[in-house]
mmCIF file of C-alpha atoms in Angstrom:
data_model
loop_
_atom_site.group_PDB
_atom_site.id
_atom_site.type_symbol
_atom_site.label_atom_id
_atom_site.label_comp_id
_atom_site.label_asym_id
_atom_site.label_seq_id
_atom_site.Cartn_x
_atom_site.Cartn_y
_atom_site.Cartn_z
ATOM 1 C CA MET G 1 134.029 -32.418 -16.255
ATOM 2 C CA LYS G 2 132.599 -35.021 -18.850
ATOM 3 C CA LYS G 3 131.823 -37.215 -15.788
ATOM 4 C CA THR G 4 129.641 -34.747 -14.873
ATOM 5 C CA VAL G 5 128.006 -33.700 -17.282
ATOM 6 C CA LYS G 6 127.764 -37.650 -18.303
ATOM 7 C CA ILE G 7 125.550 -37.582 -15.486
ATOM 8 C CA ILE G 8 123.216 -34.865 -15.626
ATOM 9 C CA SER G 9 122.913 -35.584 -18.848
ATOM 10 C CA TRP G 10 121.624 -38.997 -17.719
ATOM 11 C CA ILE G 11 119.714 -37.122 -14.504
ATOM 12 C CA LEU G 12 117.361 -34.771 -17.756
ATOM 13 C CA ALA G 13 117.270 -38.216 -20.069
ATOM 14 C CA GLY G 14 115.645 -39.018 -16.250
ATOM 15 C CA ILE G 15 113.249 -36.843 -15.610
ATOM 16 C CA LEU G 16 112.266 -35.853 -19.276
ATOM 17 C CA ILE G 17 110.653 -40.184 -19.281
ATOM 18 C CA LEU G 18 109.178 -39.507 -15.870
ATOM 19 C CA ALA G 19 107.209 -37.027 -17.702
ATOM 20 C CA VAL G 20 106.444 -38.879 -20.728
ATOM 21 C CA VAL G 21 105.706 -41.371 -18.196
ATOM 22 C CA LEU G 22 103.400 -39.457 -16.240
ATOM 23 C CA GLY G 23 102.057 -37.599 -19.137
ATOM 24 C CA ILE G 24 100.374 -40.966 -20.684
ATOM 25 C CA ALA G 25 99.567 -42.340 -17.606
ATOM 26 C CA VAL G 26 97.496 -38.370 -17.228
ATOM 27 C CA LEU G 27 96.405 -38.714 -20.924
ATOM 28 C CA SER G 28 95.399 -42.694 -20.192
ATOM 29 C CA VAL G 29 93.076 -41.111 -17.011
ATOM 30 C CA TRP G 30 91.461 -38.079 -16.814
ATOM 31 C CA HIS G 31 91.658 -38.317 -21.421
ATOM 32 C CA ASN G 32 88.248 -38.023 -21.799
ATOM 33 C CA GLU G 33 88.631 -35.490 -19.923
ATOM 34 C CA ILE G 34 90.850 -33.214 -20.839
ATOM 35 C CA SER G 35 88.636 -33.839 -24.418
ATOM 36 C CA THR G 36 85.970 -32.313 -22.748
ATOM 37 C CA LEU G 37 88.613 -28.699 -20.873
ATOM 38 C CA MET G 38 90.050 -27.891 -23.861
ATOM 39 C CA SER G 39 86.741 -27.546 -26.110
ATOM 40 C CA ILE G 40 85.156 -25.225 -23.663
ATOM 41 C CA GLU G 41 84.783 -21.608 -25.669
ATOM 42 C CA LEU G 42 83.119 -18.716 -24.921
ATOM 43 C CA LEU G 43 80.342 -18.196 -26.995
ATOM 44 C CA GLN G 44 79.269 -14.484 -25.569
ATOM 45 C CA GLU G 45 80.601 -11.979 -23.268
ATOM 46 C CA ARG G 46 79.310 -11.385 -20.033
ATOM 47 C CA ASN G 47 77.538 -7.445 -19.414
ATOM 48 C CA ASP G 48 77.250 -7.021 -15.993
ATOM 49 C CA ALA G 49 74.748 -3.713 -16.402
ATOM 50 C CA HIS G 50 72.522 -5.858 -18.376
ATOM 51 C CA LEU G 51 72.877 -8.373 -15.875
ATOM 52 C CA ASP G 52 74.079 -10.832 -18.319
ATOM 53 C CA GLY G 53 76.518 -13.510 -17.085
ATOM 54 C CA ALA G 54 78.621 -15.185 -19.540
ATOM 55 C CA VAL G 55 78.093 -18.033 -21.645
ATOM 56 C CA TYR G 56 79.719 -20.768 -22.672
ATOM 57 C CA THR G 57 79.469 -24.041 -24.902
ATOM 58 C CA MET G 58 81.373 -27.550 -24.273
ATOM 59 C CA THR G 59 81.374 -30.916 -25.442
ATOM 60 C CA VAL G 60 81.057 -33.528 -23.301
ATOM 61 C CA ASN G 61 83.793 -36.298 -24.842
ATOM 62 C CA GLY G 62 82.880 -39.871 -23.406
ATOM 63 C CA GLY G 63 80.446 -41.069 -21.598
ATOM 64 C CA PHE G 64 80.811 -39.291 -17.732
ATOM 65 C CA TYR G 65 80.371 -42.130 -16.695
ATOM 66 C CA LEU G 66 76.550 -41.948 -16.607
ATOM 67 C CA GLU G 67 77.070 -46.499 -17.123
ATOM 68 C CA ASP G 68 78.063 -46.739 -13.488
ATOM 69 C CA PHE G 69 75.631 -44.523 -11.971
ATOM 70 C CA ILE G 70 72.988 -46.115 -13.160
ATOM 71 C CA ALA G 71 74.952 -49.094 -12.081
ATOM 72 C CA GLN G 72 75.326 -47.769 -8.573
ATOM 73 C CA GLY G 73 71.293 -47.094 -8.245
ATOM 74 C CA GLY G 74 72.439 -43.453 -8.499
ATOM 75 C CA VAL G 75 71.964 -41.301 -5.598
ATOM 76 C CA SER G 76 69.503 -40.247 -3.349
ATOM 77 C CA ASN G 77 71.065 -37.150 -2.015
ATOM 78 C CA ASP G 78 73.189 -33.783 -3.473
ATOM 79 C CA GLY G 79 75.551 -35.044 -1.233
ATOM 80 C CA GLU G 80 76.266 -38.554 -2.665
ATOM 81 C CA LEU G 81 75.871 -37.354 -6.074
ATOM 82 C CA ILE G 82 79.094 -34.524 -4.910
ATOM 83 C CA GLY G 83 80.958 -37.565 -4.094
ATOM 84 C CA PHE G 84 79.975 -39.745 -6.424
ATOM 85 C CA ILE G 85 81.194 -37.221 -8.607
ATOM 86 C CA THR G 86 84.279 -36.568 -7.809
ATOM 87 C CA ASP G 87 85.764 -39.433 -7.910
ATOM 88 C CA HIS G 88 84.832 -40.317 -11.073
ATOM 89 C CA LEU G 89 85.444 -37.217 -13.290
ATOM 90 C CA THR G 90 88.815 -36.218 -11.198
ATOM 91 C CA LYS G 91 89.394 -39.238 -10.028
ATOM 92 C CA GLY G 92 88.571 -37.765 -6.125
ATOM 93 C CA LEU G 93 91.807 -35.493 -5.755
ATOM 94 C CA ILE G 94 89.969 -32.218 -6.651
ATOM 95 C CA PRO G 95 86.809 -31.650 -4.767
ATOM 96 C CA LEU G 96 83.615 -30.551 -6.096
ATOM 97 C CA GLU G 97 80.774 -28.437 -5.159
ATOM 98 C CA MET G 98 76.919 -28.080 -6.354
ATOM 99 C CA GLU G 99 73.629 -26.526 -4.976
ATOM 100 C CA SER G 100 69.801 -25.449 -6.020
ATOM 101 C CA PRO G 101 69.232 -22.702 -5.819
ATOM 102 C CA GLU G 102 65.701 -21.312 -5.991
ATOM 103 C CA ILE G 103 63.984 -20.857 -9.256
ATOM 104 C CA GLY G 104 60.922 -19.889 -11.678
ATOM 105 C CA CYS G 105 59.948 -20.611 -15.098
ATOM 106 C CA SER G 106 57.596 -20.835 -18.311
ATOM 107 C CA SER G 107 57.200 -23.324 -20.904
ATOM 108 C CA PHE G 108 54.902 -24.305 -23.771
ATOM 109 C CA THR G 109 53.918 -26.618 -26.160
ATOM 110 C CA ALA G 110 53.935 -25.828 -29.475
ATOM 111 C CA ARG G 111 53.763 -26.735 -33.629
ATOM 112 C CA THR G 112 54.844 -25.080 -36.961
ATOM 113 C CA ALA G 113 52.253 -24.032 -39.263
ATOM 114 C CA GLN G 114 54.599 -26.864 -41.037
ATOM 115 C CA GLY G 115 53.505 -28.917 -38.062
ATOM 116 C CA GLU G 116 56.926 -28.991 -36.334
ATOM 117 C CA ILE G 117 56.790 -29.532 -32.869
ATOM 118 C CA LEU G 118 58.187 -26.810 -31.282
ATOM 119 C CA PHE G 119 58.838 -27.110 -27.161
ATOM 120 C CA GLY G 120 59.306 -23.179 -24.376
ATOM 121 C CA ARG G 121 61.085 -22.933 -21.922
ATOM 122 C CA ASN G 122 62.188 -19.508 -19.959
ATOM 123 C CA TYR G 123 64.178 -19.760 -17.022
ATOM 124 C CA ASP G 124 64.264 -17.162 -14.416
ATOM 125 C CA PHE G 125 66.192 -16.711 -11.562
ATOM 126 C CA SER G 126 69.382 -14.203 -10.700
ATOM 127 C CA LYS G 127 72.586 -13.227 -13.327
ATOM 128 C CA THR G 128 74.485 -16.733 -13.490
ATOM 129 C CA ASN G 129 77.035 -17.486 -16.019
ATOM 130 C CA THR G 130 75.657 -20.423 -18.622
ATOM 131 C CA VAL G 131 76.544 -23.354 -20.544
ATOM 132 C CA ILE G 132 75.442 -25.596 -23.402
ATOM 133 C CA VAL G 133 76.427 -28.708 -22.959
ATOM 134 C CA ARG G 134 76.653 -30.281 -25.618
ATOM 135 C CA THR G 135 76.955 -34.823 -25.076
ATOM 136 C CA LYS G 136 77.486 -37.521 -27.369
ATOM 137 C CA GLY G 137 75.619 -40.300 -29.458
ATOM 138 C CA SER G 138 76.064 -43.977 -29.016
ATOM 139 C CA GLU G 139 74.691 -47.365 -29.504
ATOM 140 C CA ASN G 140 72.951 -46.918 -26.318
ATOM 141 C CA ARG G 141 72.752 -43.187 -25.710
ATOM 142 C CA HIS G 142 71.355 -40.325 -27.103
ATOM 143 C CA ALA G 143 73.269 -37.916 -28.293
ATOM 144 C CA THR G 144 72.199 -34.458 -26.185
ATOM 145 C CA ILE G 145 72.411 -30.567 -25.762
ATOM 146 C CA SER G 146 71.049 -29.123 -21.994
ATOM 147 C CA THR G 147 71.769 -26.002 -20.539
ATOM 148 C CA VAL G 148 73.788 -25.519 -17.789
ATOM 149 C CA ASP G 149 73.023 -22.874 -14.825
ATOM 150 C CA LEU G 150 77.112 -22.982 -13.433
ATOM 151 C CA GLN G 151 75.646 -20.933 -10.087
ATOM 152 C CA PHE G 152 74.969 -25.092 -9.351
ATOM 153 C CA LEU G 153 77.631 -25.964 -9.828
ATOM 154 C CA SER G 154 79.494 -23.643 -6.871
ATOM 155 C CA ILE G 155 81.075 -21.131 -9.527
ATOM 156 C CA ASP G 156 80.878 -17.281 -9.143
ATOM 157 C CA PRO G 157 78.304 -15.711 -10.995
ATOM 158 C CA GLU G 158 79.798 -12.207 -10.352
ATOM 159 C CA LYS G 159 83.226 -13.594 -12.921
ATOM 160 C CA ASN G 160 83.760 -15.542 -15.879
ATOM 161 C CA PRO G 161 84.873 -19.826 -14.877
ATOM 162 C CA ASP G 162 88.537 -19.001 -16.500
ATOM 163 C CA GLY G 163 89.981 -20.400 -13.810
ATOM 164 C CA LEU G 164 92.020 -23.976 -14.395
ATOM 165 C CA MET G 165 89.767 -25.024 -10.781
ATOM 166 C CA ASP G 166 85.866 -23.083 -12.365
ATOM 167 C CA ARG G 167 86.710 -25.379 -16.084
ATOM 168 C CA VAL G 168 86.848 -28.626 -13.744
ATOM 169 C CA MET G 169 84.083 -28.142 -12.166
ATOM 170 C CA MET G 170 82.505 -27.611 -15.082
ATOM 171 C CA LEU G 171 82.854 -31.246 -15.995
ATOM 172 C CA ALA G 172 80.312 -31.517 -13.739
ATOM 173 C CA ALA G 173 77.228 -29.873 -15.682
ATOM 174 C CA PRO G 174 76.292 -33.304 -17.714
ATOM 175 C CA TYR G 175 74.465 -33.957 -14.013
ATOM 176 C CA ALA G 176 72.976 -31.272 -13.613
ATOM 177 C CA PRO G 177 70.881 -30.088 -16.923
ATOM 178 C CA LEU G 178 67.932 -27.621 -16.487
ATOM 179 C CA ASP G 179 66.365 -28.501 -19.776
ATOM 180 C CA GLY G 180 67.360 -30.163 -23.543
ATOM 181 C CA ILE G 181 66.892 -32.058 -26.053
ATOM 182 C CA ASN G 182 67.875 -35.755 -28.156
ATOM 183 C CA ASP G 183 68.350 -36.953 -31.178
ATOM 184 C CA ALA G 184 65.239 -38.700 -30.810
ATOM 185 C CA GLY G 185 63.669 -35.913 -30.562
ATOM 186 C CA VAL G 186 62.812 -35.523 -27.074
ATOM 187 C CA SER G 187 62.583 -32.752 -24.696
ATOM 188 C CA CYS G 188 62.007 -32.045 -21.458
ATOM 189 C CA GLY G 189 62.332 -28.900 -19.035
ATOM 190 C CA ILE G 190 62.222 -28.484 -15.157
ATOM 191 C CA TYR G 191 60.726 -26.753 -13.100
ATOM 192 C CA MET G 192 59.216 -25.316 -8.813
ATOM 193 C CA THR G 193 56.620 -26.039 -7.953
ATOM 194 C CA TYR G 194 57.112 -24.843 -4.535
ATOM 195 C CA GLN G 195 55.080 -27.771 -1.978
ATOM 196 C CA GLY G 196 55.041 -27.476 1.308
ATOM 197 C CA GLY G 197 53.057 -25.090 1.707
ATOM 198 C CA GLU G 198 54.847 -21.563 4.390
ATOM 199 C CA THR G 199 58.105 -23.890 3.527
ATOM 200 C CA THR G 200 58.962 -25.682 1.176
ATOM 201 C CA VAL G 201 60.021 -29.278 1.722
ATOM 202 C CA ALA G 202 62.071 -31.509 -0.483
ATOM 203 C CA THR G 203 60.357 -34.505 -3.001
ATOM 204 C CA ASP G 204 62.057 -37.249 -0.906
ATOM 205 C CA GLN G 205 60.026 -41.266 -1.926
ATOM 206 C CA ASP G 206 61.387 -44.420 -0.421
ATOM 207 C CA THR G 207 61.058 -47.679 -1.493
ATOM 208 C CA GLU G 208 62.955 -50.286 -2.750
ATOM 209 C CA LYS G 209 63.303 -48.684 -5.984
ATOM 210 C CA PRO G 210 66.197 -47.481 -7.467
ATOM 211 C CA ASP G 211 67.096 -43.397 -6.708
ATOM 212 C CA PHE G 212 67.759 -40.012 -8.113
ATOM 213 C CA THR G 213 67.782 -36.679 -7.426
ATOM 214 C CA SER G 214 66.199 -34.023 -10.103
ATOM 215 C CA THR G 215 69.296 -32.943 -12.428
ATOM 216 C CA THR G 216 69.851 -36.831 -12.766
ATOM 217 C CA LEU G 217 66.767 -38.107 -13.371
ATOM 218 C CA LEU G 218 66.296 -35.220 -16.401
ATOM 219 C CA ARG G 219 70.087 -36.430 -17.237
ATOM 220 C CA LEU G 220 67.999 -39.724 -17.963
ATOM 221 C CA ILE G 221 65.020 -39.320 -20.414
ATOM 222 C CA LEU G 222 67.278 -37.355 -22.518
ATOM 223 C CA ASP G 223 69.836 -39.517 -22.942
ATOM 224 C CA TYR G 224 67.568 -42.791 -22.963
ATOM 225 C CA ALA G 225 64.340 -41.476 -24.304
ATOM 226 C CA ASP G 226 62.823 -42.300 -27.551
ATOM 227 C CA THR G 227 59.277 -41.079 -26.267
ATOM 228 C CA VAL G 228 57.442 -39.398 -23.705
ATOM 229 C CA GLU G 229 56.711 -43.314 -22.789
ATOM 230 C CA ASP G 230 60.393 -43.755 -22.571
ATOM 231 C CA ALA G 231 61.085 -40.801 -20.339
ATOM 232 C CA VAL G 232 57.191 -41.691 -17.591
ATOM 233 C CA GLU G 233 58.047 -45.475 -17.828
ATOM 234 C CA ILE G 234 62.451 -44.376 -16.537
ATOM 235 C CA ALA G 235 60.296 -41.347 -13.842
ATOM 236 C CA SER G 236 58.616 -43.631 -12.510
ATOM 237 C CA SER G 237 61.793 -46.199 -11.953
ATOM 238 C CA PHE G 238 63.347 -44.490 -9.420
ATOM 239 C CA ASP G 239 63.371 -43.253 -6.064
ATOM 240 C CA LEU G 240 63.134 -39.359 -7.275
ATOM 241 C CA HIS G 241 64.843 -37.290 -4.014
ATOM 242 C CA ASP G 242 64.652 -33.790 -5.335
ATOM 243 C CA SER G 243 67.867 -31.230 -4.009
ATOM 244 C CA ALA G 244 67.283 -29.716 -0.408
ATOM 245 C CA MET G 245 64.891 -27.169 0.141
ATOM 246 C CA THR G 246 63.416 -27.208 -2.900
ATOM 247 C CA SER G 247 60.663 -29.260 -5.402
ATOM 248 C CA TYR G 248 60.042 -30.520 -8.789
ATOM 249 C CA HIS G 249 58.341 -31.030 -11.710
ATOM 250 C CA TYR G 250 58.989 -31.828 -15.344
ATOM 251 C CA MET G 251 57.612 -31.440 -18.879
ATOM 252 C CA VAL G 252 58.372 -33.853 -21.346
ATOM 253 C CA ALA G 253 57.429 -33.879 -25.199
ATOM 254 C CA ASP G 254 58.589 -35.192 -28.057
ATOM 255 C CA ALA G 255 58.147 -35.551 -31.501
ATOM 256 C CA THR G 256 54.613 -37.243 -32.514
ATOM 257 C CA GLY G 257 53.073 -34.059 -30.370
ATOM 258 C CA ARG G 258 52.801 -36.118 -27.445
ATOM 259 C CA SER G 259 53.679 -34.390 -23.402
ATOM 260 C CA ALA G 260 53.223 -35.028 -20.635
ATOM 261 C CA ILE G 261 54.080 -33.347 -17.172
ATOM 262 C CA LEU G 262 54.937 -35.384 -14.046
ATOM 263 C CA GLU G 263 54.301 -33.734 -10.835
ATOM 264 C CA TRP G 264 55.308 -35.970 -7.507
ATOM 265 C CA VAL G 265 51.917 -34.887 -4.928
ATOM 266 C CA GLY G 266 49.937 -35.681 -1.546
ATOM 267 C CA LYS G 267 46.348 -35.150 -1.868
ATOM 268 C CA THR G 268 46.725 -31.944 -1.151
ATOM 269 C CA ASP G 269 48.619 -28.027 -0.739
ATOM 270 C CA ALA G 270 48.718 -27.966 3.385
ATOM 271 C CA SER G 271 48.836 -31.092 3.553
ATOM 272 C CA ASP G 272 52.031 -31.826 0.826
ATOM 273 C CA ASN G 273 54.447 -31.772 3.425
ATOM 274 C CA ASP G 274 55.761 -35.474 3.758
ATOM 275 C CA GLY G 275 58.280 -35.741 0.840
ATOM 276 C CA GLY G 276 58.294 -39.361 1.008
ATOM 277 C CA ALA G 277 54.197 -40.234 1.048
ATOM 278 C CA ARG G 278 54.457 -38.599 -3.108
ATOM 279 C CA GLU G 279 53.734 -40.137 -6.192
ATOM 280 C CA LEU G 280 53.700 -39.579 -9.305
ATOM 281 C CA VAL G 281 51.003 -38.847 -11.163
ATOM 282 C CA VAL G 282 51.221 -38.285 -15.018
ATOM 283 C CA THR G 283 49.157 -35.784 -17.054
ATOM 284 C CA TYR G 284 49.218 -36.218 -20.977
ATOM 285 C CA ASN G 285 48.490 -33.711 -23.244
ATOM 286 C CA ASP G 286 45.944 -35.999 -25.034
ATOM 287 C CA ARG G 287 44.338 -37.018 -21.358
ATOM 288 C CA ASP G 288 44.263 -33.366 -19.904
ATOM 289 C CA ASP G 289 40.858 -33.061 -19.770
ATOM 290 C CA HIS G 290 40.492 -32.974 -15.300
ATOM 291 C CA ILE G 291 42.773 -29.998 -15.498
ATOM 292 C CA GLY G 292 40.457 -28.197 -17.228
ATOM 293 C CA GLU G 293 38.931 -26.323 -19.666
ATOM 294 C CA ASN G 294 41.872 -24.885 -21.651
ATOM 295 C CA GLU G 295 43.505 -27.721 -21.240
ATOM 296 C CA SER G 296 40.780 -30.082 -22.430
ATOM 297 C CA SER G 297 40.258 -27.969 -25.391
ATOM 298 C CA SER G 298 43.750 -28.564 -26.845
ATOM 299 C CA ASP G 299 46.083 -30.070 -27.831
ATOM 300 C CA PHE G 300 49.665 -28.063 -26.106
ATOM 301 C CA GLN G 301 50.659 -28.148 -22.670
ATOM 302 C CA VAL G 302 52.153 -24.737 -20.319
ATOM 303 C CA VAL G 303 53.474 -25.673 -17.252
ATOM 304 C CA THR G 304 54.926 -23.014 -14.641
ATOM 305 C CA ASN G 305 55.224 -22.976 -10.847
ATOM 306 C CA PHE G 306 52.792 -25.052 -9.423
ATOM 307 C CA ILE G 307 51.179 -28.200 -9.399
ATOM 308 C CA LEU G 308 47.846 -28.537 -11.707
ATOM 309 C CA GLN G 309 46.824 -31.571 -9.871
ATOM 310 C CA PRO G 310 42.657 -30.460 -9.538
ATOM 311 C CA GLY G 311 42.114 -29.262 -5.389
ATOM 312 C CA TYR G 312 45.741 -29.506 -4.475
ATOM 313 C CA TYR G 313 45.575 -25.727 -3.589
ATOM 314 C CA GLN G 314 41.950 -25.627 -2.006
ATOM 315 C CA ASP G 315 42.718 -25.545 1.538
ATOM 316 C CA SER G 316 45.732 -22.925 0.446
ATOM 317 C CA PRO G 317 45.130 -18.950 -0.249
ATOM 318 C CA ALA G 318 45.967 -18.282 -3.521
ATOM 319 C CA GLU G 319 49.576 -17.040 -4.002
ATOM 320 C CA GLU G 320 50.764 -20.944 -2.605
ATOM 321 C CA LYS G 321 49.132 -20.974 -6.583
ATOM 322 C CA LYS G 322 53.632 -20.275 -7.258
ATOM 323 C CA GLY G 323 53.469 -18.080 -11.498
ATOM 324 C CA VAL G 324 50.115 -18.658 -12.460
ATOM 325 C CA ASP G 325 49.532 -15.731 -14.266
ATOM 326 C CA ARG G 326 52.160 -16.075 -15.912
ATOM 327 C CA TYR G 327 49.729 -20.218 -16.842
ATOM 328 C CA GLU G 328 47.538 -17.851 -17.345
ATOM 329 C CA GLN G 329 49.552 -15.679 -20.282
ATOM 330 C CA LEU G 330 50.798 -18.087 -21.839
ATOM 331 C CA TRP G 331 47.434 -20.152 -22.054
ATOM 332 C CA ALA G 332 45.599 -16.724 -23.370
ATOM 333 C CA ASP G 333 48.582 -15.864 -26.373
ATOM 334 C CA VAL G 334 49.156 -19.824 -27.834
ATOM 335 C CA ASN G 335 45.167 -20.137 -27.551
ATOM 336 C CA ALA G 336 44.434 -17.289 -29.638
ATOM 337 C CA ALA G 337 47.340 -18.700 -31.740
ATOM 338 C CA GLN G 338 45.722 -22.029 -31.740
ATOM 339 C CA GLY G 339 48.606 -23.492 -31.004
ATOM 340 C CA THR G 340 50.233 -23.075 -34.529
ATOM 341 C CA PHE G 341 53.113 -20.752 -34.804
ATOM 342 C CA ALA G 342 54.486 -19.761 -38.167
ATOM 343 C CA ASP G 343 58.308 -20.864 -36.812
ATOM 344 C CA GLU G 344 60.200 -20.038 -33.720
ATOM 345 C CA ALA G 345 60.917 -16.664 -34.241
ATOM 346 C CA GLU G 346 57.604 -16.092 -33.259
ATOM 347 C CA ALA G 347 57.269 -18.888 -30.286
ATOM 348 C CA MET G 348 59.833 -16.197 -29.389
ATOM 349 C CA GLU G 349 57.810 -13.866 -28.602
ATOM 350 C CA LEU G 350 55.641 -15.625 -26.083
ATOM 351 C CA LEU G 351 58.666 -16.121 -24.031
ATOM 352 C CA LYS G 352 59.592 -12.954 -24.340
ATOM 353 C CA THR G 353 56.147 -11.606 -22.864
ATOM 354 C CA VAL G 354 56.854 -13.046 -19.642
ATOM 355 C CA GLY G 355 60.148 -12.701 -19.062
ATOM 356 C CA ARG G 356 61.325 -11.083 -16.090
ATOM 357 C CA ARG G 357 62.194 -7.033 -18.292
ATOM 358 C CA ASN G 358 58.605 -7.288 -19.616
ATOM 359 C CA TRP G 359 56.608 -8.947 -16.685
ATOM 360 C CA LYS G 360 55.945 -7.965 -12.675
ATOM 361 C CA ASN G 361 57.893 -9.718 -11.374
ATOM 362 C CA ASP G 362 57.095 -10.104 -7.795
ATOM 363 C CA ASP G 363 59.105 -12.521 -6.715
ATOM 364 C CA LYS G 364 63.159 -12.539 -6.006
ATOM 365 C CA ASN G 365 64.053 -13.801 -9.186
ATOM 366 C CA GLY G 366 66.121 -10.578 -10.992
ATOM 367 C CA CYS G 367 66.302 -12.352 -14.273
ATOM 368 C CA THR G 368 65.917 -13.926 -17.282
ATOM 369 C CA VAL G 369 68.989 -15.737 -17.943
ATOM 370 C CA HIS G 370 67.470 -17.900 -20.996
ATOM 371 C CA SER G 371 65.100 -18.004 -23.549
ATOM 372 C CA VAL G 372 64.709 -22.033 -25.377
ATOM 373 C CA ILE G 373 62.653 -22.869 -28.438
ATOM 374 C CA TYR G 374 63.435 -26.640 -29.177
ATOM 375 C CA ASN G 375 62.310 -27.539 -32.715
ATOM 376 C CA LEU G 376 62.157 -31.371 -32.123
ATOM 377 C CA THR G 377 61.326 -31.893 -35.450
ATOM 378 C CA ASP G 378 64.675 -30.693 -36.689
ATOM 379 C CA ARG G 379 66.330 -31.311 -33.493
ATOM 380 C CA THR G 380 67.413 -27.606 -32.956
ATOM 381 C CA ALA G 381 67.660 -25.029 -30.168
ATOM 382 C CA LEU G 382 66.650 -21.508 -30.841
ATOM 383 C CA TRP G 383 68.639 -19.908 -28.006
ATOM 384 C CA VAL G 384 69.088 -16.291 -25.893
ATOM 385 C CA PRO G 385 70.287 -15.741 -23.263
ATOM 386 C CA ASN G 386 68.540 -13.017 -20.914
ATOM 387 C CA GLU G 387 66.115 -11.476 -23.283
ATOM 388 C CA ASN G 388 68.023 -10.182 -25.922
ATOM 389 C CA PHE G 389 65.154 -10.814 -28.514
ATOM 390 C CA ASP G 390 66.315 -7.575 -30.150
ATOM 391 C CA HIS G 391 70.283 -8.412 -31.244
ATOM 392 C CA PRO G 392 70.780 -10.703 -33.275
ATOM 393 C CA GLY G 393 74.679 -11.498 -31.552
ATOM 394 C CA TYR G 394 72.844 -12.785 -29.081
ATOM 395 C CA VAL G 395 69.969 -15.029 -30.770
ATOM 396 C CA PHE G 396 72.113 -18.796 -30.907
ATOM 397 C CA ASP G 397 71.052 -22.372 -33.615
ATOM 398 C CA PHE G 398 71.910 -25.484 -32.587
ATOM 399 C CA GLN G 399 71.138 -28.831 -33.969
#
């Protein structure tokens, strides 16, 4: 009996030692990922009757291998991006997925009465879960706050992502930002452009430059840009490969009041069906007289879902200019205010004006998933989910 007890004790001790060793090994390999998963918190419950998905916050621990991503020359398509994320974040053990649905959005730049620089953005799509992602700064990279639609990570929008696998999928969120701000006061957003006529054609450049996809380019801008000029230099240094069946442009602004719209275009909409032939064109807020009288008479910018370059739609029907009605409304409102608002809350009223519930919804996008006013001077964000502007419990401040 004593011998049996001793053997059992040795076995149990061995199992305990093995468990400790395995635990140490797991922590040494995945300590950043485990810490990130532990940081996920539910910020706002879902409300299906109002098309509100759940809202989460997540603080990313570690550098999420962005330096490795850059060192390998980025990726040229979503499949390669998924492969990189799977290999690095889950060590190849858990396959991840990403997808890019069609979206409609609106943005503008302005300032407060005190001279603080503002960047506003509506993200229009359909009911979905959202995560506010914080990344930490380092000697070479900025701390950031960004918004991610969890449908992009193939997470079911009809239920909360409370399961372990859904949480693991959220580890990929830093690679899929839609808009954000960094601690240098640089803000950037991404917007669909529906280029290519009846069938949208993705930008797919092919030179000797490194390759980046749409949201990963925005990630680089947030992490490394100190100014608008830095953002333009980053965008100019890579071949852009938009996600399948989509095309995008960007707006970026900094705390000095400088802003720019980045567009990858061919000559005209009717001929812009070769994504590999597109070139980057940058339109600055202080050098935009070529695109219109309104633009040349002010120092703010507006962007929705059509290309701003003059003559681009000369051979195309009017309906090719997606979001031109929202663009004109925002221009009228910002012009009426001379580009100046009392504070972020007053600027948020503009986003309310062109939200899906207040605007004639003639597209596929059923709701405004989120509205945000970034204050580039204070490095803050006033964030509202799905047009809950008048409900204090749904209005959030981030810094």
